[in-house]
mmCIF file with all atom_site columns, C-alpha atoms in Angstrom:
data_model
loop_
_atom_site.group_PDB
_atom_site.id
_atom_site.type_symbol
_atom_site.label_atom_id
_atom_site.label_alt_id
_atom_site.label_comp_id
_atom_site.label_asym_id
_atom_site.label_entity_id
_atom_site.label_seq_id
_atom_site.pdbx_PDB_ins_code
_atom_site.Cartn_x
_atom_site.Cartn_y
_atom_site.Cartn_z
_atom_site.occupancy
_atom_site.B_iso_or_equiv
_atom_site.pdbx_formal_charge
_atom_site.auth_seq_id
_atom_site.auth_comp_id
_atom_site.auth_asym_id
_atom_site.auth_atom_id
_atom_site.pdbx_PDB_model_num
ATOM 1  C CA . MET H 1 1  ? 0.000  0.000  0.000   1.00 0.00 ? 1  MET H CA 1
ATOM 2  C CA . PRO H 1 2  ? 2.786  2.518  0.697   1.00 0.00 ? 2  PRO H CA 1
ATOM 3  C CA . TRP H 1 3  ? 4.136  1.991  -2.816  1.00 0.00 ? 3  TRP H CA 1
ATOM 4  C CA . LEU H 1 4  ? 0.725  2.986  -4.209  1.00 0.00 ? 4  LEU H CA 1
ATOM 5  C CA . MET H 1 5  ? 0.782  6.254  -2.263  1.00 0.00 ? 5  MET H CA 1
ATOM 6  C CA . LEU H 1 6  ? 4.303  6.957  -3.470  1.00 0.00 ? 6  LEU H CA 1
ATOM 7  C CA . LEU H 1 7  ? 3.263  6.202  -7.026  1.00 0.00 ? 7  LEU H CA 1
ATOM 8  C CA . VAL H 1 8  ? 0.301  8.590  -6.782  1.00 0.00 ? 8  VAL H CA 1
ATOM 9  C CA . VAL H 1 9  ? 2.487  11.348 -5.333  1.00 0.00 ? 9  VAL H CA 1
ATOM 10 C CA . ALA H 1 10 ? 5.120  10.811 -8.033  1.00 0.00 ? 10 ALA H CA 1
ATOM 11 C CA . VAL H 1 11 ? 2.540  10.909 -10.844 1.00 0.00 ? 11 VAL H CA 1
ATOM 12 C CA . MET H 1 12 ? 0.912  14.025 -9.426  1.00 0.00 ? 12 MET H CA 1
ATOM 13 C CA . GLY H 1 13 ? 4.294  15.745 -9.110  1.00 0.00 ? 13 GLY H CA 1
ATOM 14 C CA . LEU H 1 14 ? 5.250  14.800 -12.655 1.00 0.00 ? 14 LEU H CA 1
ATOM 15 C CA . ASN H 1 15 ? 1.903  16.005 -13.953 1.00 0.00 ? 15 ASN H CA 1
ATOM 16 C CA . HIS H 1 16 ? 2.340  19.339 -12.183 1.00 0.00 ? 16 HIS H CA 1
ATOM 17 C CA . TRP H 1 17 ? 5.891  19.722 -13.506 1.00 0.00 ? 17 TRP H CA 1
ATOM 18 C CA . LEU H 1 18 ? 4.803  19.029 -17.077 1.00 0.00 ? 18 LEU H CA 1
ATOM 19 C CA . MET H 1 19 ? 1.548  20.965 -17.069 1.00 0.00 ? 19 MET H CA 1
ATOM 20 C CA . GLU H 1 20 ? 2.663  24.155 -15.302 1.00 0.00 ? 20 GLU H CA 1
ATOM 21 C CA . PRO H 1 21 ? 4.219  25.775 -18.428 1.00 0.00 ? 21 PRO H CA 1
ATOM 22 C CA . LEU H 1 22 ? 1.176  24.823 -20.511 1.00 0.00 ? 22 LEU H CA 1
ATOM 23 C CA . LEU H 1 23 ? -1.146 26.343 -17.928 1.00 0.00 ? 23 LEU H CA 1
ATOM 24 C CA . LYS H 1 24 ? 0.788  29.615 -17.944 1.00 0.00 ? 24 LYS H CA 1
ATOM 25 C CA . LEU H 1 25 ? 0.774  29.726 -21.744 1.00 0.00 ? 25 LEU H CA 1
ATOM 26 C CA . GLY H 1 26 ? -2.906 28.852 -21.924 1.00 0.00 ? 26 GLY H CA 1
ATOM 27 C CA . THR H 1 27 ? -3.825 31.482 -19.358 1.00 0.00 ? 27 THR H CA 1
ATOM 28 C CA . GLY H 1 28 ? -2.077 34.167 -21.390 1.00 0.00 ? 28 GLY H CA 1
ATOM 29 C CA . LEU H 1 29 ? -3.834 33.062 -24.556 1.00 0.00 ? 29 LEU H CA 1
ATOM 30 C CA . PHE H 1 30 ? -7.300 32.904 -23.025 1.00 0.00 ? 30 PHE H CA 1
ATOM 31 C CA . GLU H 1 31 ? -6.945 36.253 -21.279 1.00 0.00 ? 31 GLU H CA 1
ATOM 32 C CA . GLY H 1 32 ? -5.849 37.893 -24.543 1.00 0.00 ? 32 GLY H CA 1
ATOM 33 C CA . ARG H 1 33 ? -2.461 39.055 -23.283 1.00 0.00 ? 33 ARG H CA 1
ATOM 34 C CA . SER H 1 34 ? -0.600 37.478 -26.201 1.00 0.00 ? 34 SER H CA 1
ATOM 35 C CA . ILE H 1 35 ? -2.962 38.448 -28.998 1.00 0.00 ? 35 ILE H CA 1
ATOM 36 C CA . GLY H 1 36 ? -0.334 40.766 -30.485 1.00 0.00 ? 36 GLY H CA 1
ATOM 37 C CA . TRP H 1 37 ? 2.217  37.970 -30.735 1.00 0.00 ? 37 TRP H CA 1
ATOM 38 C CA . LEU H 1 38 ? -0.390 35.674 -32.264 1.00 0.00 ? 38 LEU H CA 1
ATOM 39 C CA . LEU H 1 39 ? -1.287 38.242 -34.900 1.00 0.00 ? 39 LEU H CA 1
ATOM 40 C CA . LEU H 1 40 ? 2.386  38.810 -35.673 1.00 0.00 ? 40 LEU H CA 1
ATOM 41 C CA . GLY H 1 41 ? 2.891  35.064 -36.049 1.00 0.00 ? 41 GLY H CA 1
ATOM 42 C CA . VAL H 1 42 ? -0.066 34.787 -38.426 1.00 0.00 ? 42 VAL H CA 1
ATOM 43 C CA . VAL H 1 43 ? 1.219  37.679 -40.542 1.00 0.00 ? 43 VAL H CA 1
ATOM 44 C CA . VAL H 1 44 ? 4.702  36.157 -40.714 1.00 0.00 ? 44 VAL H CA 1
ATOM 45 C CA . TRP H 1 45 ? 3.233  32.761 -41.599 1.00 0.00 ? 45 TRP H CA 1
ATOM 46 C CA . ILE H 1 46 ? 1.113  34.216 -44.402 1.00 0.00 ? 46 ILE H CA 1
ATOM 47 C CA . THR H 1 47 ? 3.915  36.302 -45.869 1.00 0.00 ? 47 THR H CA 1
ATOM 48 C CA . ALA H 1 48 ? 6.506  33.506 -45.603 1.00 0.00 ? 48 ALA H CA 1
ATOM 49 C CA . GLY H 1 49 ? 5.014  31.509 -48.461 1.00 0.00 ? 49 GLY H CA 1
ATOM 50 C CA . SER H 1 50 ? 7.303  30.972 -51.438 1.00 0.00 ? 50 SER H CA 1
ATOM 51 C CA . VAL H 1 51 ? 6.497  32.574 -54.763 1.00 0.00 ? 51 VAL H CA 1
ATOM 52 C CA . ALA H 1 52 ? 6.378  30.201 -57.715 1.00 0.00 ? 52 ALA H CA 1
ATOM 53 C CA . PRO H 1 53 ? 8.766  31.217 -60.524 1.00 0.00 ? 53 PRO H CA 1
ATOM 54 C CA . LYS H 1 54 ? 7.132  32.439 -63.739 1.00 0.00 ? 54 LYS H CA 1
ATOM 55 C CA . ARG H 1 55 ? 7.675  30.371 -66.863 1.00 0.00 ? 55 ARG H CA 1
#
């Protein structure tokens, strides 16, 4: 039984360690704080397309 408690604690700690950066990123996106960076990324993505050479 003690190994089960240790396993649960380890999994919860690993989950927190992995999910913390995603939670911070997601919070910024949902609150609209990074809308400028998103728009800049979309503009760069659209303008980065290659132009086909004329024949």
